[in-house]
Amino acid sequence: MRLEKYIATSGIASRRAVKRAIREGHITVNGAKILIPGHPIDVEKDIIEFEGKQVQPLTEHIYLILNKPAGYLTTRRDERGRPTVMDLLTDLPKSIYPVGRLDLETEGLLLFTNDGNFANRLMHPSHEIEKTYLAWVNGIPSKRALERLRNGIAIPGGKTAPAKIKQLNVKTVPPSSANSKTHKNEVVAKFRVIIHEGKKRQVRLMFKAVGHRVIRLKRTRIGALGLGNLPQGQYRFLTPTEVAQLQA
Ligand code: URA
């Protein structure tokens, strides 16, 4: 078996992240540092170590979703000690990690697993899995602006692929503290946005490119998997059917 596949199977990280760890010199096989992914290993005999700790094959895979509140970083550990999504996953093995990420201020559906191959497949751009967001934006984007978002628009990460965008409602709300100098009510339009890419801050940057600020963003769905009525800050395990649907 290839070294990165074996380590990903053990649940430490996705295959992509493991390849990086190999190149960065964190992995040894029988005590010798291996720097090139693809190295063949004998699962029966070889001793594989990640930063000095022996890597054991996993016996059980875990799949769960969290309804992430705003204000939590999507990372396993923050050097500056800020709150991370891991703080919300109590009583779970340390081997699980988030599949993909949501910005600090973004809420909603975040998937976790310790199945590196599952995470790797789901994250691969070729799978084009749809992600659905609710976005509340300042002001009402014009028809032309929405067409530009639907067709694909240039953002700092490159041109976006076509997106599905539906305006759901428009509300007038009291001024936010950031805007309180004007004391004017604000118009907030709510959209459902469906994209199948994962460019950094993609939804926020798409609306920014047409002159609108996203004031709240929540992911509600990844492929067939919906957040449902899972309370904010809570997690639940996926059913075998849900796991199979994501793998399909
Ligand atoms: N788009 C964003 O702008 N932020 C996210 O967290 C996810 C998608």
mmCIF file of C-alpha atoms and ligand atoms in Angstrom:
data_model
loop_
_atom_site.group_PDB
_atom_site.id
_atom_site.type_symbol
_atom_site.label_atom_id
_atom_site.label_comp_id
_atom_site.label_asym_id
_atom_site.label_seq_id
_atom_site.Cartn_x
_atom_site.Cartn_y
_atom_site.Cartn_z
ATOM 1 C CA MET A 1 0.000 0.000 0.000
ATOM 2 C CA ARG A 2 1.148 3.548 -0.676
ATOM 3 C CA LEU A 3 2.395 5.345 2.417
ATOM 4 C CA GLU A 4 -0.066 8.266 2.217
ATOM 5 C CA LYS A 5 -3.050 5.936 1.746
ATOM 6 C CA TYR A 6 -2.097 3.896 4.803
ATOM 7 C CA ILE A 7 -1.710 7.005 6.966
ATOM 8 C CA ALA A 8 -4.986 8.513 5.684
ATOM 9 C CA THR A 9 -6.738 5.214 6.490
ATOM 10 C CA SER A 10 -5.529 5.565 10.050
ATOM 11 C CA GLY A 11 -7.556 8.776 10.330
ATOM 12 C CA ILE A 12 -4.763 11.246 11.063
ATOM 13 C CA ALA A 13 -5.546 13.515 8.111
ATOM 14 C CA SER A 14 -6.777 13.523 4.522
ATOM 15 C CA ARG A 15 -4.545 11.999 1.875
ATOM 16 C CA ARG A 16 -3.685 15.433 0.509
ATOM 17 C CA ALA A 17 -2.615 16.697 3.943
ATOM 18 C CA VAL A 18 -0.612 13.511 4.526
ATOM 19 C CA LYS A 19 1.293 14.002 1.253
ATOM 20 C CA ARG A 20 2.264 17.466 2.460
ATOM 21 C CA ALA A 21 3.365 16.036 5.830
ATOM 22 C CA ILE A 22 5.532 13.501 3.989
ATOM 23 C CA ARG A 23 7.220 16.202 1.902
ATOM 24 C CA GLU A 24 7.784 18.251 5.055
ATOM 25 C CA GLY A 25 9.631 15.305 6.654
ATOM 26 C CA HIS A 26 7.168 14.349 9.415
ATOM 27 C CA ILE A 27 6.950 10.662 8.472
ATOM 28 C CA THR A 28 9.361 7.785 9.014
ATOM 29 C CA VAL A 29 9.162 4.164 7.875
ATOM 30 C CA ASN A 30 11.203 1.777 10.048
ATOM 31 C CA GLY A 31 13.018 4.804 11.444
ATOM 32 C CA ALA A 32 14.023 6.294 8.062
ATOM 33 C CA LYS A 33 12.536 9.610 6.968
ATOM 34 C CA ILE A 34 10.513 9.285 3.756
ATOM 35 C CA LEU A 35 10.105 12.511 1.784
ATOM 36 C CA ILE A 36 8.394 11.318 -1.365
ATOM 37 C CA PRO A 37 4.692 10.329 -1.386
ATOM 38 C CA GLY A 38 3.923 7.021 -3.091
ATOM 39 C CA HIS A 39 6.502 5.075 -1.091
ATOM 40 C CA PRO A 40 5.279 1.439 -0.930
ATOM 41 C CA ILE A 41 4.834 -0.065 2.514
ATOM 42 C CA ASP A 42 4.184 -3.523 3.859
ATOM 43 C CA VAL A 43 1.245 -3.080 6.246
ATOM 44 C CA GLU A 44 2.139 -6.288 8.094
ATOM 45 C CA LYS A 45 5.781 -5.533 8.806
ATOM 46 C CA ASP A 46 6.680 -1.851 8.418
ATOM 47 C CA ILE A 47 6.591 0.557 11.347
ATOM 48 C CA ILE A 48 5.219 3.921 10.274
ATOM 49 C CA GLU A 49 5.637 6.920 12.536
ATOM 50 C CA PHE A 50 4.109 10.398 12.289
ATOM 51 C CA GLU A 51 6.158 12.924 14.284
ATOM 52 C CA GLY A 52 7.590 10.035 16.322
ATOM 53 C CA LYS A 53 4.219 8.403 17.141
ATOM 54 C CA GLN A 54 3.367 5.059 15.617
ATOM 55 C CA VAL A 55 0.469 5.186 13.164
ATOM 56 C CA GLN A 56 -2.138 2.494 13.824
ATOM 57 C CA PRO A 57 -4.786 1.459 11.308
ATOM 58 C CA LEU A 58 -8.241 2.494 12.404
ATOM 59 C CA THR A 59 -10.793 -0.025 13.393
ATOM 60 C CA GLU A 60 -13.776 2.330 13.402
ATOM 61 C CA HIS A 61 -14.719 5.268 11.248
ATOM 62 C CA ILE A 62 -16.660 8.220 12.585
ATOM 63 C CA TYR A 63 -18.768 10.643 10.521
ATOM 64 C CA LEU A 64 -20.614 13.549 12.083
ATOM 65 C CA ILE A 65 -21.946 17.014 11.370
ATOM 66 C CA LEU A 66 -21.739 20.087 13.566
ATOM 67 C CA ASN A 67 -23.955 23.157 13.346
ATOM 68 C CA LYS A 68 -21.087 25.620 13.662
ATOM 69 C CA PRO A 69 -21.816 28.940 15.356
ATOM 70 C CA ALA A 70 -20.028 32.108 14.201
ATOM 71 C CA GLY A 71 -16.854 32.880 16.140
ATOM 72 C CA TYR A 72 -15.190 29.444 16.002
ATOM 73 C CA LEU A 73 -12.145 28.720 13.844
ATOM 74 C CA THR A 74 -12.223 25.671 11.576
ATOM 75 C CA THR A 75 -8.945 24.158 12.706
ATOM 76 C CA ARG A 76 -7.879 21.416 15.061
ATOM 77 C CA ARG A 77 -5.710 23.685 17.166
ATOM 78 C CA ASP A 78 -5.083 27.423 17.299
ATOM 79 C CA GLU A 79 -1.676 28.592 18.418
ATOM 80 C CA ARG A 80 -3.233 31.775 19.770
ATOM 81 C CA GLY A 81 -5.719 29.818 21.892
ATOM 82 C CA ARG A 82 -8.848 31.146 20.155
ATOM 83 C CA PRO A 83 -12.044 29.019 20.207
ATOM 84 C CA THR A 84 -12.011 26.278 17.570
ATOM 85 C CA VAL A 85 -14.697 23.915 16.292
ATOM 86 C CA MET A 86 -12.937 21.120 18.200
ATOM 87 C CA ASP A 87 -14.047 22.805 21.458
ATOM 88 C CA LEU A 88 -17.639 21.895 20.510
ATOM 89 C CA LEU A 89 -16.900 18.193 19.953
ATOM 90 C CA THR A 90 -16.760 16.828 23.460
ATOM 91 C CA ASP A 91 -16.357 13.127 24.280
ATOM 92 C CA LEU A 92 -15.027 12.213 20.851
ATOM 93 C CA PRO A 93 -11.719 10.690 19.766
ATOM 94 C CA LYS A 94 -9.058 13.255 18.969
ATOM 95 C CA SER A 95 -8.515 11.641 15.573
ATOM 96 C CA ILE A 96 -11.496 13.364 13.901
ATOM 97 C CA TYR A 97 -10.992 16.491 11.833
ATOM 98 C CA PRO A 98 -13.105 18.838 9.719
ATOM 99 C CA VAL A 99 -13.701 18.082 6.035
ATOM 100 C CA GLY A 100 -13.210 21.448 4.340
ATOM 101 C CA ARG A 101 -13.675 24.665 6.251
ATOM 102 C CA LEU A 102 -16.004 27.499 7.108
ATOM 103 C CA ASP A 103 -14.763 31.034 7.829
ATOM 104 C CA LEU A 104 -14.607 32.246 11.405
ATOM 105 C CA GLU A 105 -17.891 34.156 11.009
ATOM 106 C CA THR A 106 -19.695 31.570 8.859
ATOM 107 C CA GLU A 107 -22.253 29.301 10.508
ATOM 108 C CA GLY A 108 -23.830 26.004 9.668
ATOM 109 C CA LEU A 109 -23.028 22.557 8.392
ATOM 110 C CA LEU A 110 -19.494 21.329 8.992
ATOM 111 C CA LEU A 111 -18.647 17.688 8.414
ATOM 112 C CA PHE A 112 -16.070 15.756 10.478
ATOM 113 C CA THR A 113 -14.545 12.343 10.062
ATOM 114 C CA ASN A 114 -11.507 10.253 10.844
ATOM 115 C CA ASP A 115 -11.769 8.506 7.460
ATOM 116 C CA GLY A 116 -9.005 10.070 5.397
ATOM 117 C CA ASN A 117 -10.037 8.427 2.152
ATOM 118 C CA PHE A 118 -13.637 9.575 2.540
ATOM 119 C CA ALA A 119 -12.476 13.155 3.220
ATOM 120 C CA ASN A 120 -10.107 13.027 0.289
ATOM 121 C CA ARG A 121 -12.795 11.893 -2.144
ATOM 122 C CA LEU A 122 -15.324 14.429 -0.930
ATOM 123 C CA MET A 123 -12.903 17.348 -1.159
ATOM 124 C CA HIS A 124 -11.602 16.513 -4.597
ATOM 125 C CA PRO A 125 -12.658 19.275 -7.039
ATOM 126 C CA SER A 126 -13.531 16.683 -9.715
ATOM 127 C CA HIS A 127 -16.513 15.543 -7.618
ATOM 128 C CA GLU A 128 -18.197 18.939 -7.859
ATOM 129 C CA ILE A 129 -20.355 18.277 -4.822
ATOM 130 C CA GLU A 130 -22.962 21.045 -4.338
ATOM 131 C CA LYS A 131 -22.833 23.195 -1.235
ATOM 132 C CA THR A 132 -25.852 25.297 -0.317
ATOM 133 C CA TYR A 133 -25.606 28.537 1.672
ATOM 134 C CA LEU A 134 -28.024 31.109 2.991
ATOM 135 C CA ALA A 135 -26.524 34.566 2.567
ATOM 136 C CA TRP A 136 -27.925 37.786 4.024
ATOM 137 C CA VAL A 137 -26.525 40.773 2.132
ATOM 138 C CA ASN A 138 -26.688 44.517 2.546
ATOM 139 C CA GLY A 139 -28.907 46.157 -0.065
ATOM 140 C CA ILE A 140 -30.597 44.552 -3.045
ATOM 141 C CA PRO A 141 -28.285 43.385 -5.847
ATOM 142 C CA SER A 142 -29.529 44.309 -9.335
ATOM 143 C CA LYS A 143 -30.705 41.695 -11.861
ATOM 144 C CA ARG A 144 -27.497 42.311 -13.776
ATOM 145 C CA ALA A 145 -25.373 41.729 -10.631
ATOM 146 C CA LEU A 146 -27.175 38.442 -9.992
ATOM 147 C CA GLU A 147 -26.621 37.350 -13.603
ATOM 148 C CA ARG A 148 -22.902 38.021 -13.198
ATOM 149 C CA LEU A 149 -22.840 35.887 -10.042
ATOM 150 C CA ARG A 150 -24.770 33.116 -11.796
ATOM 151 C CA ASN A 151 -22.467 33.075 -14.814
ATOM 152 C CA GLY A 152 -19.201 33.186 -12.858
ATOM 153 C CA ILE A 153 -17.299 36.229 -11.691
ATOM 154 C CA ALA A 154 -13.666 37.168 -11.046
ATOM 155 C CA ILE A 155 -12.705 37.070 -7.360
ATOM 156 C CA PRO A 156 -9.186 37.046 -5.846
ATOM 157 C CA GLY A 157 -9.108 33.188 -5.998
ATOM 158 C CA GLY A 158 -9.886 33.141 -9.757
ATOM 159 C CA LYS A 159 -13.077 33.108 -11.814
ATOM 160 C CA THR A 160 -15.940 31.274 -10.149
ATOM 161 C CA ALA A 161 -17.886 28.521 -11.907
ATOM 162 C CA PRO A 162 -21.586 29.071 -12.650
ATOM 163 C CA ALA A 163 -23.659 29.256 -9.453
ATOM 164 C CA LYS A 164 -27.350 28.936 -8.617
ATOM 165 C CA ILE A 165 -28.644 32.039 -6.861
ATOM 166 C CA LYS A 166 -32.202 32.638 -5.674
ATOM 167 C CA GLN A 167 -33.444 35.696 -3.825
ATOM 168 C CA LEU A 168 -35.655 34.507 -0.940
ATOM 169 C CA ASN A 169 -36.823 37.710 0.742
ATOM 170 C CA VAL A 170 -36.002 41.329 1.575
ATOM 171 C CA LYS A 171 -36.295 42.854 5.037
ATOM 172 C CA THR A 172 -35.765 46.274 6.521
ATOM 173 C CA VAL A 173 -33.891 46.050 9.801
ATOM 174 C CA PRO A 174 -32.700 48.581 12.400
ATOM 175 C CA PRO A 175 -29.154 49.868 11.763
ATOM 176 C CA SER A 176 -26.344 47.568 12.849
ATOM 177 C CA SER A 177 -23.798 49.027 15.287
ATOM 178 C CA ALA A 178 -21.271 49.253 12.432
ATOM 179 C CA ASN A 179 -23.621 51.578 10.603
ATOM 180 C CA SER A 180 -25.293 53.298 13.513
ATOM 181 C CA LYS A 181 -23.926 56.757 12.686
ATOM 182 C CA THR A 182 -26.523 57.110 9.941
ATOM 183 C CA HIS A 183 -29.393 55.872 12.173
ATOM 184 C CA LYS A 184 -31.055 54.679 8.991
ATOM 185 C CA ASN A 185 -32.798 51.353 8.691
ATOM 186 C CA GLU A 186 -30.954 48.854 6.504
ATOM 187 C CA VAL A 187 -32.305 46.769 3.686
ATOM 188 C CA VAL A 188 -31.149 43.146 3.913
ATOM 189 C CA ALA A 189 -31.779 40.657 1.105
ATOM 190 C CA LYS A 190 -31.620 36.923 1.792
ATOM 191 C CA PHE A 191 -30.346 34.533 -0.884
ATOM 192 C CA ARG A 192 -29.926 30.824 -1.393
ATOM 193 C CA VAL A 193 -26.575 30.254 -3.085
ATOM 194 C CA ILE A 194 -25.465 26.888 -4.479
ATOM 195 C CA ILE A 195 -21.838 26.443 -5.506
ATOM 196 C CA HIS A 196 -19.698 23.384 -6.065
ATOM 197 C CA GLU A 197 -16.275 24.900 -5.512
ATOM 198 C CA GLY A 198 -14.460 25.773 -2.326
ATOM 199 C CA LYS A 199 -12.510 28.924 -3.080
ATOM 200 C CA LYS A 200 -11.472 30.854 0.000
ATOM 201 C CA ARG A 201 -14.302 33.111 1.265
ATOM 202 C CA GLN A 202 -16.045 32.418 -2.022
ATOM 203 C CA VAL A 203 -19.614 33.527 -1.257
ATOM 204 C CA ARG A 204 -18.501 36.685 0.547
ATOM 205 C CA LEU A 205 -16.112 37.601 -2.268
ATOM 206 C CA MET A 206 -18.710 36.916 -4.971
ATOM 207 C CA PHE A 207 -21.151 39.420 -3.450
ATOM 208 C CA LYS A 208 -18.302 41.847 -2.745
ATOM 209 C CA ALA A 209 -17.414 41.720 -6.452
ATOM 210 C CA VAL A 210 -20.863 43.126 -7.258
ATOM 211 C CA GLY A 211 -20.730 45.730 -4.476
ATOM 212 C CA HIS A 212 -22.659 44.002 -1.664
ATOM 213 C CA ARG A 213 -21.499 42.960 1.781
ATOM 214 C CA VAL A 214 -22.519 39.583 3.224
ATOM 215 C CA ILE A 215 -23.590 40.270 6.780
ATOM 216 C CA ARG A 216 -24.482 36.697 7.695
ATOM 217 C CA LEU A 217 -23.621 33.399 6.008
ATOM 218 C CA LYS A 218 -24.807 29.902 6.864
ATOM 219 C CA ARG A 219 -24.142 26.601 5.081
ATOM 220 C CA THR A 220 -27.261 24.435 5.120
ATOM 221 C CA ARG A 221 -26.385 21.513 2.843
ATOM 222 C CA ILE A 222 -23.520 19.485 1.351
ATOM 223 C CA GLY A 223 -24.815 17.320 -1.490
ATOM 224 C CA ALA A 224 -27.823 15.371 -0.181
ATOM 225 C CA LEU A 225 -26.849 16.005 3.442
ATOM 226 C CA GLY A 226 -28.859 18.783 5.122
ATOM 227 C CA LEU A 227 -28.398 20.517 8.465
ATOM 228 C CA GLY A 228 -32.084 19.919 9.338
ATOM 229 C CA ASN A 229 -33.033 21.251 12.761
ATOM 230 C CA LEU A 230 -29.729 20.454 14.476
ATOM 231 C CA PRO A 231 -29.359 23.191 17.138
ATOM 232 C CA GLN A 232 -26.456 25.612 16.822
ATOM 233 C CA GLY A 233 -23.294 24.380 18.555
ATOM 234 C CA GLN A 234 -24.553 20.745 18.561
ATOM 235 C CA TYR A 235 -23.347 17.747 16.577
ATOM 236 C CA ARG A 236 -24.866 14.450 15.486
ATOM 237 C CA PHE A 237 -23.519 11.264 13.879
ATOM 238 C CA LEU A 238 -24.458 10.514 10.281
ATOM 239 C CA THR A 239 -26.575 7.486 9.499
ATOM 240 C CA PRO A 240 -24.999 4.759 7.313
ATOM 241 C CA THR A 241 -27.378 5.865 4.512
ATOM 242 C CA GLU A 242 -26.128 9.459 4.739
ATOM 243 C CA VAL A 243 -22.505 8.285 4.596
ATOM 244 C CA ALA A 244 -23.280 6.097 1.585
ATOM 245 C CA GLN A 245 -25.041 8.995 -0.195
ATOM 246 C CA LEU A 246 -22.019 11.249 0.282
ATOM 247 C CA GLN A 247 -19.730 8.516 -1.024
ATOM 248 C CA ALA A 248 -21.870 7.830 -4.077
HETATM 249 N N1 URA B 1 -17.986 31.087 1.366
HETATM 250 C C1 URA B 1 -17.542 31.994 2.234
HETATM 251 O O1 URA B 1 -17.417 33.164 1.911
HETATM 252 N N2 URA B 1 -17.241 31.579 3.480
HETATM 253 C C2 URA B 1 -17.379 30.310 3.876
HETATM 254 O O2 URA B 1 -17.095 29.991 5.039
HETATM 255 C C3 URA B 1 -17.839 29.380 2.959
HETATM 256 C C4 URA B 1 -18.140 29.788 1.695
#
